[in-house]
Amino acid sequence: MPLKQNTIGKIMLLLLLMFGVSLVLYNYSNQASVRVIQDEIEASNLSRLSFFATQIDNVVNQLSVQTIVMSRDKSMEEWARSGSRTASFSDIQRQESVVNKLNVLSATSVWSNQMILYLPRKGLTLSSSRFGEYDPEELRQSHSEQWVYQTGDDGSSYYSKFLSNPLALQREVILETRFSSQNIVSMLDAYKKDSKGDPFLYVGGQAFIGGTTADEKLISGVMARLEGEGRSGKGHFRTMLEGEDYIVFYTRSEALGALLADYVPLEQTLSPIVHSRNLFYAAMGFLLLMVLTVIYILHKQVNLPIRLLVRGVERLMSGQLHYRLGYQPRNEFENLFIRFNEMAEEIQRLVEKVYLENIRFRDAKLKQLQAQINPHFLYNTLFFIKNMIVMDEKQTATGMVMNLADYYRYITRMEHTFTSLAEELEMVAKYLDIQQMRSDSFHYEVDVPHEMLQLQVPRLIIQPIVENCLLHGFKAGNRYGIIQIEGRLTGEGFAITIDDNGVGMREDQLQGITDKIRRPVEVGESSFGLWNVHQRMLHQYKEGGLLFSLSPLGGLRVTIHGSEPKG
């Protein structure tokens, strides 16, 4: 049933359309919300990371300030001027004073650190935690006035910064401040407690400082992106790490000259939105299930019964009167189904009654037509025998009498209106042989395929046409006659053509004889035999009758055609 005629289908389509529109609108709203919230989360995380970098820079800058303060201390200058490898008691007192000040300054920082004093000219070293031997090679390799990331022989790492101060008499003192990378590790761990990410300080190359739970494999991937794209300043980007989507935040620590980075799984970043979205989708899924349930109920309880009723009506219209509705909808349609079956049964009874009456009428009509042609043929035959006797042609008359006997033996079985085409052609051949006995002024040819010989056709459909050729085609023209009988199978049924070389007909005459055989015969009208054959073909076949046209032989062509026999 077309949708425009299907109300239930329209309701189903409307429900699905409403559901689809709701889903599309939510998706649009959700995507907009995701973008807004994601921007807010990214800005918040980047701001938080920047604040963390500022905290690190503040501590580092404080250490730098302490170094400057210590470089200007008077006691340090006195020790630098008087210090020697063979220290006197006064030198020892100065050293203790310097060490105490170094310890005090170190203790003022929130980070554990170490301050070391070098006298390159005297080869002396003084520290807040130790009194060591001066190593000029180590000082020469690591001497830098910027914070530099260093790695010790024991695997420990630290940042160091040197400060030189010119002294009198062209002597100089170098002050080094160190702090262990463990200070940064502790701050990263504290930062990570309130974060979903895993922050680290990217020093450069393959070096980084991470928390105690840092994932070196993932951090290596992030560092490759930071190094490959020359990241500086601050910002964020997305990247794939081990098949998962991550968002990376980074900002620069100006004091250390390194990048502070944090990477967070995108799924964790958007987890609240995803959770809300999943709840909505679950609700929409439940709603869809309810919609489908309603659609199923409407289909089964309303649409399906209507379709079955329409199909039942179509079956009845196509002639399948035995069709009944076997479905039981168990609702208001059930009573309608019962009434439909009762109606179909009554229609079938009435149609079968009328149909049987039509069959009886048709059989009676055929027998009447068959009976009409028998006296006509008998009259012509007896008239011919009379003429033969008058002409004293006893042999011809005797042959005609025998032919007449065979003919009546052929037609006495009135209960059978059909015969094989082979038997029909045999009767036509006997008739033409008798006519040739009378006058040797024509000859005939029969060309019918072997597979057509067993074809069942009505009795006496060819002989009246052949007789018409002899009486009207040849006599009027006083010429030597030729009769050709051919048969062929067609896609719809069969066709038998009878051609002659008689006088033929004009176009208006062909149309006239076609009109005559289609209307009821009138008393005294000619062409009775052709009319009889045409009427019997119409009654016996769904598509059948006689067709008239000009023959290639110069005379008339009559085509007997038939399709599927009527039931």
XYZ file of C-alpha atoms in Angstrom:
567
model
C 0.000 0.000 0.000
C 1.479 3.423 -0.931
C 2.580 5.554 2.020
C 0.213 8.383 1.056
C -2.706 5.964 1.538
C -1.314 4.366 4.694
C -2.302 6.280 7.843
C -0.502 3.867 10.166
C 2.629 4.187 8.059
C 2.426 7.967 8.372
C 2.149 7.684 12.164
C 5.140 5.346 12.282
C 7.144 7.682 10.056
C 6.168 10.672 12.216
C 7.320 8.912 15.389
C 10.644 7.989 13.831
C 11.016 11.520 12.458
C 10.395 13.040 15.894
C 12.946 10.698 17.409
C 15.484 11.482 14.686
C 15.010 15.255 15.030
C 15.462 15.027 18.810
C 18.626 13.021 18.359
C 20.047 15.438 15.786
C 19.279 18.475 17.952
C 20.870 16.843 20.984
C 23.959 15.881 19.008
C 24.330 19.461 17.840
C 23.810 20.815 21.366
C 26.136 18.207 22.835
C 28.895 18.977 20.354
C 28.574 22.692 21.070
C 28.699 21.999 24.823
C 31.679 19.714 24.381
C 33.542 22.429 22.493
C 32.756 25.063 25.120
C 33.577 22.839 28.093
C 36.662 21.487 26.385
C 37.893 25.025 25.792
C 37.219 25.849 29.437
C 38.996 22.717 30.642
C 41.945 23.381 28.370
C 42.182 26.992 29.523
C 41.857 25.924 33.172
C 44.508 23.209 32.889
C 46.879 25.509 31.028
C 46.349 28.264 33.594
C 46.958 25.814 36.425
C 50.115 24.526 34.754
C 51.324 28.103 34.228
C 50.767 28.866 37.901
C 52.732 25.751 38.815
C 55.596 26.875 36.559
C 55.463 30.272 38.255
C 55.840 28.581 41.639
C 58.926 26.751 40.435
C 60.335 29.944 38.941
C 59.745 31.814 42.215
C 61.676 29.229 44.210
C 64.471 29.142 41.655
C 64.635 32.935 41.518
C 64.789 33.016 45.331
C 67.841 30.771 45.185
C 69.369 33.081 42.608
C 68.786 36.049 44.911
C 70.396 34.161 47.808
C 73.449 33.586 45.651
C 73.714 37.296 44.917
C 73.255 38.176 48.580
C 75.979 35.749 49.596
C 78.343 37.048 46.922
C 78.208 40.478 48.560
C 78.778 39.270 52.099
C 81.809 40.905 53.889
C 82.842 37.769 55.711
C 83.061 35.904 52.417
C 85.286 38.640 51.001
C 87.537 38.518 54.081
C 87.836 34.769 53.834
C 88.580 35.026 50.132
C 91.387 37.523 50.741
C 92.982 35.711 53.638
C 92.175 32.109 52.843
C 95.119 29.731 52.331
C 95.762 26.012 52.332
C 97.657 26.308 55.663
C 94.818 27.867 57.594
C 95.461 29.699 60.827
C 93.077 29.945 63.732
C 91.687 33.199 62.420
C 91.164 31.648 58.987
C 89.274 28.798 60.570
C 87.021 31.284 62.374
C 86.325 33.086 59.090
C 85.506 29.748 57.397
C 83.078 28.852 60.169
C 81.405 32.229 59.824
C 81.058 31.785 56.069
C 79.728 28.224 56.439
C 77.158 29.360 58.998
C 75.896 32.083 56.670
C 75.766 29.616 53.810
C 73.713 27.272 55.960
C 71.391 30.071 57.027
C 70.777 31.154 53.450
C 70.215 27.556 52.322
C 67.729 27.018 55.117
C 65.613 30.017 54.049
C 64.602 28.258 50.802
C 61.717 25.787 50.644
C 63.953 23.542 48.580
C 66.953 21.675 49.873
C 69.974 23.235 48.264
C 73.700 23.599 48.561
C 75.904 26.669 48.193
C 79.594 26.176 47.315
C 82.317 28.812 47.398
C 85.359 28.472 45.084
C 88.688 30.321 45.209
C 90.341 29.322 41.930
C 93.562 31.293 42.518
C 94.136 29.657 45.913
C 92.583 26.324 44.974
C 90.148 26.381 47.918
C 86.530 25.175 48.161
C 84.027 25.924 50.915
C 80.435 24.549 51.054
C 77.345 24.808 53.219
C 77.498 21.058 53.706
C 81.107 20.085 53.268
C 84.690 21.210 53.033
C 86.042 19.571 49.962
C 89.006 19.552 47.709
C 89.158 22.058 44.920
C 88.818 20.452 41.446
C 89.682 22.988 38.700
C 88.668 20.554 35.912
C 85.129 20.152 37.297
C 84.788 23.900 37.693
C 85.997 24.570 34.193
C 83.526 22.096 32.621
C 80.403 23.136 34.496
C 80.973 26.851 34.968
C 77.795 28.678 33.792
C 75.933 31.699 35.061
C 72.565 30.163 33.993
C 70.760 27.320 35.674
C 72.084 24.134 34.044
C 70.787 20.614 34.442
C 73.617 18.324 35.601
C 73.956 14.604 36.163
C 76.316 13.265 38.801
C 78.546 10.203 38.606
C 76.246 8.381 41.001
C 73.220 8.914 38.679
C 71.739 11.755 40.675
C 70.635 14.906 38.869
C 70.586 18.519 39.945
C 70.501 22.106 38.706
C 73.463 24.387 39.290
C 74.257 28.059 38.735
C 77.586 29.927 39.112
C 78.160 33.548 40.064
C 81.549 35.254 39.754
C 82.479 38.329 41.800
C 85.680 40.350 40.950
C 87.810 41.019 44.058
C 90.681 43.272 44.780
C 94.195 42.534 43.589
C 92.658 40.732 40.532
C 91.492 37.855 42.627
C 88.033 36.387 42.121
C 85.608 34.182 44.017
C 83.045 31.873 42.338
C 79.815 31.017 44.132
C 77.794 27.949 42.999
C 74.219 27.194 44.031
C 72.822 23.711 43.554
C 69.454 22.129 44.161
C 68.536 18.515 43.600
C 65.971 17.554 40.955
C 64.204 15.694 43.764
C 62.757 19.071 44.802
C 60.995 19.302 41.428
C 59.919 15.643 41.683
C 58.235 16.395 45.016
C 56.410 19.375 43.534
C 55.322 17.311 40.510
C 53.942 14.618 42.821
C 52.042 17.245 44.798
C 50.680 18.745 41.579
C 49.638 15.331 40.288
C 47.464 14.659 43.366
C 44.994 17.294 42.163
C 45.385 16.503 38.464
C 44.357 13.701 36.115
C 47.571 14.036 34.159
C 51.220 13.187 34.614
C 53.307 16.409 34.610
C 57.036 16.490 33.909
C 59.803 19.024 33.249
C 61.295 18.650 29.793
C 64.942 19.644 30.129
C 65.905 19.018 26.500
C 67.064 16.163 24.303
C 66.141 12.918 26.061
C 66.339 14.347 29.586
C 63.300 15.064 31.716
C 62.315 15.242 35.356
C 59.127 13.370 36.133
C 57.156 12.356 39.173
C 57.709 9.138 41.039
C 55.010 7.418 38.931
C 56.069 8.860 35.585
C 55.486 6.695 32.494
C 58.742 7.017 30.580
C 57.288 5.526 27.379
C 54.433 8.010 27.183
C 56.663 10.915 28.211
C 59.120 9.994 25.439
C 56.283 10.286 22.925
C 55.262 13.697 24.262
C 58.901 14.908 24.246
C 59.256 13.842 20.610
C 56.322 16.083 19.703
C 57.636 18.948 21.810
C 61.103 18.680 20.280
C 59.913 18.006 16.714
C 57.587 20.987 16.544
C 59.898 23.348 18.439
C 57.324 24.202 21.076
C 57.976 27.352 23.104
C 55.947 29.678 25.264
C 52.746 27.940 26.300
C 49.865 26.149 24.623
C 48.328 22.741 24.089
C 47.895 20.147 21.344
C 46.406 16.705 20.794
C 48.409 13.616 19.981
C 48.059 9.850 19.789
C 50.061 7.839 22.322
C 49.872 4.059 22.184
C 46.553 4.160 20.336
C 44.872 6.613 22.743
C 44.055 10.250 22.211
C 45.828 12.627 24.627
C 45.801 16.378 25.098
C 49.178 17.899 26.034
C 49.541 21.205 27.928
C 52.907 22.951 28.121
C 54.385 26.183 29.414
C 57.901 27.514 29.704
C 59.846 27.890 32.930
C 61.800 31.070 32.313
C 64.064 30.545 35.322
C 65.178 27.063 34.279
C 64.831 27.531 30.514
C 62.808 24.279 30.276
C 59.251 23.268 29.313
C 56.837 22.161 31.977
C 54.373 19.751 30.323
C 51.333 17.760 31.373
C 49.449 15.200 29.286
C 45.927 14.013 30.045
C 43.817 11.358 28.270
C 41.140 13.185 26.332
C 38.592 10.689 27.548
C 39.336 11.634 31.163
C 39.184 15.317 30.321
C 35.734 14.941 28.812
C 34.533 12.212 31.166
C 31.748 14.339 32.761
C 30.388 15.259 29.359
C 30.756 11.704 28.115
C 28.923 10.421 31.172
C 26.090 12.896 30.596
C 26.006 12.015 26.915
C 25.891 8.306 27.664
C 22.992 8.821 30.052
C 21.126 10.715 27.365
C 21.855 8.045 24.774
C 20.655 5.381 27.198
C 17.427 7.368 27.678
C 17.097 7.815 23.915
C 17.747 4.104 23.434
C 14.971 3.302 25.885
C 12.722 5.817 24.135
C 13.589 4.250 20.773
C 12.707 0.843 22.186
C 9.368 2.226 23.313
C 8.786 3.822 19.899
C 9.624 0.565 18.140
C 7.303 -1.278 20.505
C 4.477 1.136 19.689
C 5.257 0.791 15.983
C 5.246 -3.001 16.278
C 1.912 -2.967 18.105
C 0.404 -0.610 15.530
C 1.793 -2.742 12.720
C 0.540 -6.024 14.146
C -2.793 -4.821 15.473
C -3.755 -2.319 12.757
C -1.476 -2.159 9.739
C -1.106 -5.920 9.196
C -4.879 -6.641 9.354
C -5.553 -3.793 6.914
C -2.881 -5.098 4.526
C -4.327 -8.613 4.767
C -7.795 -7.272 4.013
C -6.487 -5.329 1.014
C -4.610 -8.419 -0.194
C -7.776 -10.493 0.223
C -9.793 -8.028 -1.855
C -7.070 -8.024 -4.540
C -7.083 -11.822 -4.619
C -10.844 -11.851 -5.058
C -10.587 -9.245 -7.815
C -7.975 -11.371 -9.613
C -10.329 -14.369 -9.594
C -8.905 -16.357 -6.650
C -12.313 -16.920 -5.108
C -11.036 -19.726 -2.881
C -8.792 -17.308 -0.933
C -9.632 -16.918 2.775
C -8.115 -14.882 5.592
C -6.533 -17.245 8.113
C -4.948 -14.632 10.387
C -6.597 -13.978 13.759
C -5.764 -10.423 14.941
C -7.589 -10.948 18.289
C -8.933 -7.398 18.261
C -11.681 -5.410 16.548
C -10.493 -6.625 13.130
C -11.264 -10.257 13.945
C -15.009 -9.760 13.413
C -14.207 -7.989 10.115
C -12.071 -10.952 9.019
C -14.928 -13.350 9.765
C -17.335 -11.257 7.715
C -14.825 -11.042 4.853
C -14.476 -14.839 4.715
C -18.244 -15.232 4.731
C -18.535 -12.686 1.918
C -15.798 -14.444 -0.098
C -17.510 -17.797 0.360
C -20.830 -16.371 -0.839
C -19.175 -14.682 -3.835
C -17.444 -17.942 -4.748
C -20.729 -19.837 -4.538
C -22.535 -17.328 -6.732
C -19.701 -17.032 -9.261
C -19.310 -20.795 -9.547
C -23.044 -21.098 -10.116
C -22.979 -18.476 -12.869
C -19.752 -19.932 -14.274
C -21.229 -23.432 -14.540
C -24.302 -22.026 -16.208
C -22.095 -20.187 -18.721
C -20.177 -23.398 -19.430
C -23.404 -25.273 -20.061
C -24.600 -22.462 -22.336
C -21.291 -22.441 -24.223
C -21.347 -26.217 -24.730
C -24.913 -26.020 -25.964
C -23.937 -23.219 -28.334
C -20.972 -25.195 -29.670
C -23.067 -28.243 -30.261
C -25.594 -26.056 -32.024
C -22.885 -24.611 -34.263
C -21.528 -28.102 -34.898
C -24.986 -29.296 -35.795
C -25.443 -26.341 -38.144
C -22.386 -27.107 -40.211
C -23.191 -30.806 -40.604
C -26.356 -30.313 -42.739
C -24.564 -27.664 -44.764
C -21.781 -30.080 -45.664
C -24.283 -32.897 -46.239
C -26.311 -30.721 -48.639
C -23.234 -29.874 -50.733
C -22.115 -33.506 -50.777
C -25.520 -34.922 -51.824
C -25.794 -32.268 -54.522
C -22.367 -33.325 -55.824
C -23.363 -37.058 -55.787
C -26.538 -36.204 -57.703
C -24.523 -34.432 -60.396
C -22.094 -37.351 -60.638
C -24.961 -39.809 -61.089
C -26.512 -37.584 -63.779
C -23.134 -37.453 -65.500
C -22.874 -41.234 -65.151
C -19.645 -40.942 -63.170
C -20.371 -43.868 -60.890
C -16.827 -44.256 -59.632
C -16.657 -40.647 -58.514
C -20.101 -40.867 -56.940
C -19.111 -44.085 -55.146
C -15.920 -42.400 -53.816
C -17.962 -39.466 -52.603
C -20.414 -41.800 -50.869
C -17.490 -43.523 -49.094
C -16.066 -40.109 -48.172
C -19.484 -39.108 -46.873
C -19.599 -42.280 -44.763
C -16.148 -41.547 -43.316
C -17.178 -37.969 -42.662
C -20.280 -38.962 -40.717
C -18.306 -41.555 -38.830
C -15.953 -38.639 -37.932
C -18.704 -36.261 -36.760
C -21.111 -38.652 -35.059
C -19.201 -38.371 -31.759
C -20.905 -35.101 -30.801
C -19.791 -35.330 -27.185
C -16.206 -34.611 -28.305
C -15.834 -31.149 -29.838
C -12.032 -31.475 -30.227
C -9.935 -33.752 -32.382
C -6.277 -34.004 -33.308
C -4.965 -31.797 -36.086
C -3.728 -34.922 -37.866
C -7.261 -36.356 -38.046
C -8.653 -33.013 -39.166
C -6.096 -32.795 -42.000
C -6.886 -36.379 -43.007
C -10.567 -35.478 -43.470
C -9.560 -32.383 -45.510
C -7.328 -34.556 -47.737
C -10.219 -36.996 -48.409
C -12.504 -34.125 -49.281
C -9.962 -32.625 -51.719
C -9.262 -36.030 -53.280
C -12.970 -36.433 -54.041
C -13.075 -32.952 -55.525
C -10.104 -33.824 -57.729
C -12.069 -36.875 -58.926
C -14.687 -34.484 -60.160
C -12.359 -31.950 -61.732
C -8.593 -32.098 -62.130
C -8.336 -28.299 -62.187
C -6.391 -27.746 -58.924
C -3.864 -29.300 -56.590
C -3.171 -28.852 -52.892
C -0.167 -28.891 -50.565
C -0.061 -29.509 -46.809
C 2.938 -28.335 -44.745
C 2.356 -28.803 -41.028
C 5.187 -29.492 -38.536
C 5.185 -32.920 -36.957
C 4.945 -31.468 -33.428
C 1.589 -29.862 -34.359
C -0.130 -33.051 -35.510
C -1.219 -34.029 -31.993
C -2.560 -30.549 -31.329
C -6.215 -30.643 -30.232
C -8.428 -28.405 -32.384
C -12.222 -28.088 -32.912
C -13.675 -30.417 -35.556
C -14.286 -29.183 -39.104
C -12.434 -25.841 -38.950
C -10.308 -26.305 -42.118
C -12.739 -28.068 -44.506
C -15.259 -25.148 -44.746
C -12.405 -22.770 -45.673
C -11.033 -25.158 -48.317
C -14.549 -25.578 -49.693
C -14.860 -21.791 -49.876
C -11.675 -21.699 -52.021
C -13.127 -24.202 -54.502
C -16.571 -22.596 -54.732
C -15.626 -18.894 -54.774
C -11.911 -18.599 -55.473
C -11.424 -20.828 -58.524
C -14.849 -21.079 -60.232
C -15.232 -17.381 -60.757
C -11.763 -17.000 -62.225
C -11.834 -20.187 -64.347
C -8.184 -20.838 -63.551
C -6.014 -23.718 -62.360
C -6.152 -23.579 -58.621
C -3.483 -23.969 -55.929
C -4.287 -24.522 -52.272
C -1.554 -24.397 -49.623
C -2.201 -25.398 -46.007
C 0.558 -24.482 -43.527
C 0.751 -24.655 -39.752
C 3.071 -23.072 -37.205
C 3.320 -22.716 -33.466
C 3.389 -19.186 -32.052
C 4.290 -17.789 -28.678
C 0.598 -17.481 -27.778
C -0.692 -20.717 -29.391
C -0.972 -21.858 -33.018
C -1.828 -20.544 -36.474
C -3.056 -22.447 -39.592
C -3.016 -20.525 -42.879
C -4.939 -21.543 -46.039
C -3.677 -19.753 -49.182
C -5.142 -19.935 -52.712
C -4.416 -18.296 -56.038
C -8.014 -17.484 -56.754
C -9.567 -14.170 -57.659
C -8.926 -12.771 -54.200
C -10.619 -9.752 -52.679
C -10.219 -6.018 -52.501
C -9.467 -4.272 -49.186
C -13.105 -3.218 -48.749
C -14.250 -6.785 -49.432
C -11.789 -8.137 -46.822
C -13.156 -5.677 -44.285
C -16.708 -6.594 -45.259
C -16.252 -10.329 -44.750
C -14.428 -9.650 -41.464
C -17.421 -7.664 -40.241
C -19.866 -10.384 -41.338
C -18.250 -13.206 -39.355
C -18.204 -11.021 -36.203
C -21.933 -10.286 -36.089
C -24.885 -12.711 -35.825
C -25.689 -14.452 -39.088
C -28.845 -13.400 -40.877
C -31.253 -15.621 -42.734
C -30.149 -16.205 -46.325
C -26.732 -14.678 -45.775
C -23.695 -16.258 -47.494
C -20.366 -17.135 -45.862
C -22.204 -19.260 -43.289
C -19.340 -21.784 -43.066
C -16.708 -19.120 -42.310
C -18.982 -17.517 -39.722
C -19.511 -20.892 -38.051
C -15.735 -21.604 -37.815
C -15.031 -18.137 -36.464
C -17.741 -18.418 -33.787
C -16.535 -21.826 -32.638
C -12.934 -20.544 -32.345
C -14.172 -17.584 -30.272
C -16.027 -19.920 -27.927
C -13.215 -22.424 -27.546
C -10.184 -20.135 -27.081
C -9.417 -17.045 -25.035
C -7.964 -15.519 -28.195
C -9.118 -17.152 -31.431
C -10.905 -16.738 -34.727
C -10.316 -16.096 -38.435
C -8.154 -13.427 -40.050
C -8.403 -12.473 -43.748
C -5.619 -10.983 -45.870
C -4.183 -11.069 -49.405
C -2.290 -14.245 -50.224
C 1.249 -14.257 -51.683
C -0.222 -16.619 -54.319
C -2.484 -13.826 -55.542
C -5.740 -14.957 -53.974
C -7.070 -14.994 -50.435
C -5.315 -15.989 -47.208
C -7.391 -17.205 -44.294
C -5.551 -17.639 -40.966
C -7.049 -19.762 -38.210
C -5.434 -18.745 -34.891
C -5.980 -19.881 -31.356
C -4.303 -19.345 -28.004
C -5.002 -20.993 -24.636
C -8.279 -22.980 -24.579
C -10.973 -21.710 -22.249
C -11.505 -23.671 -19.050
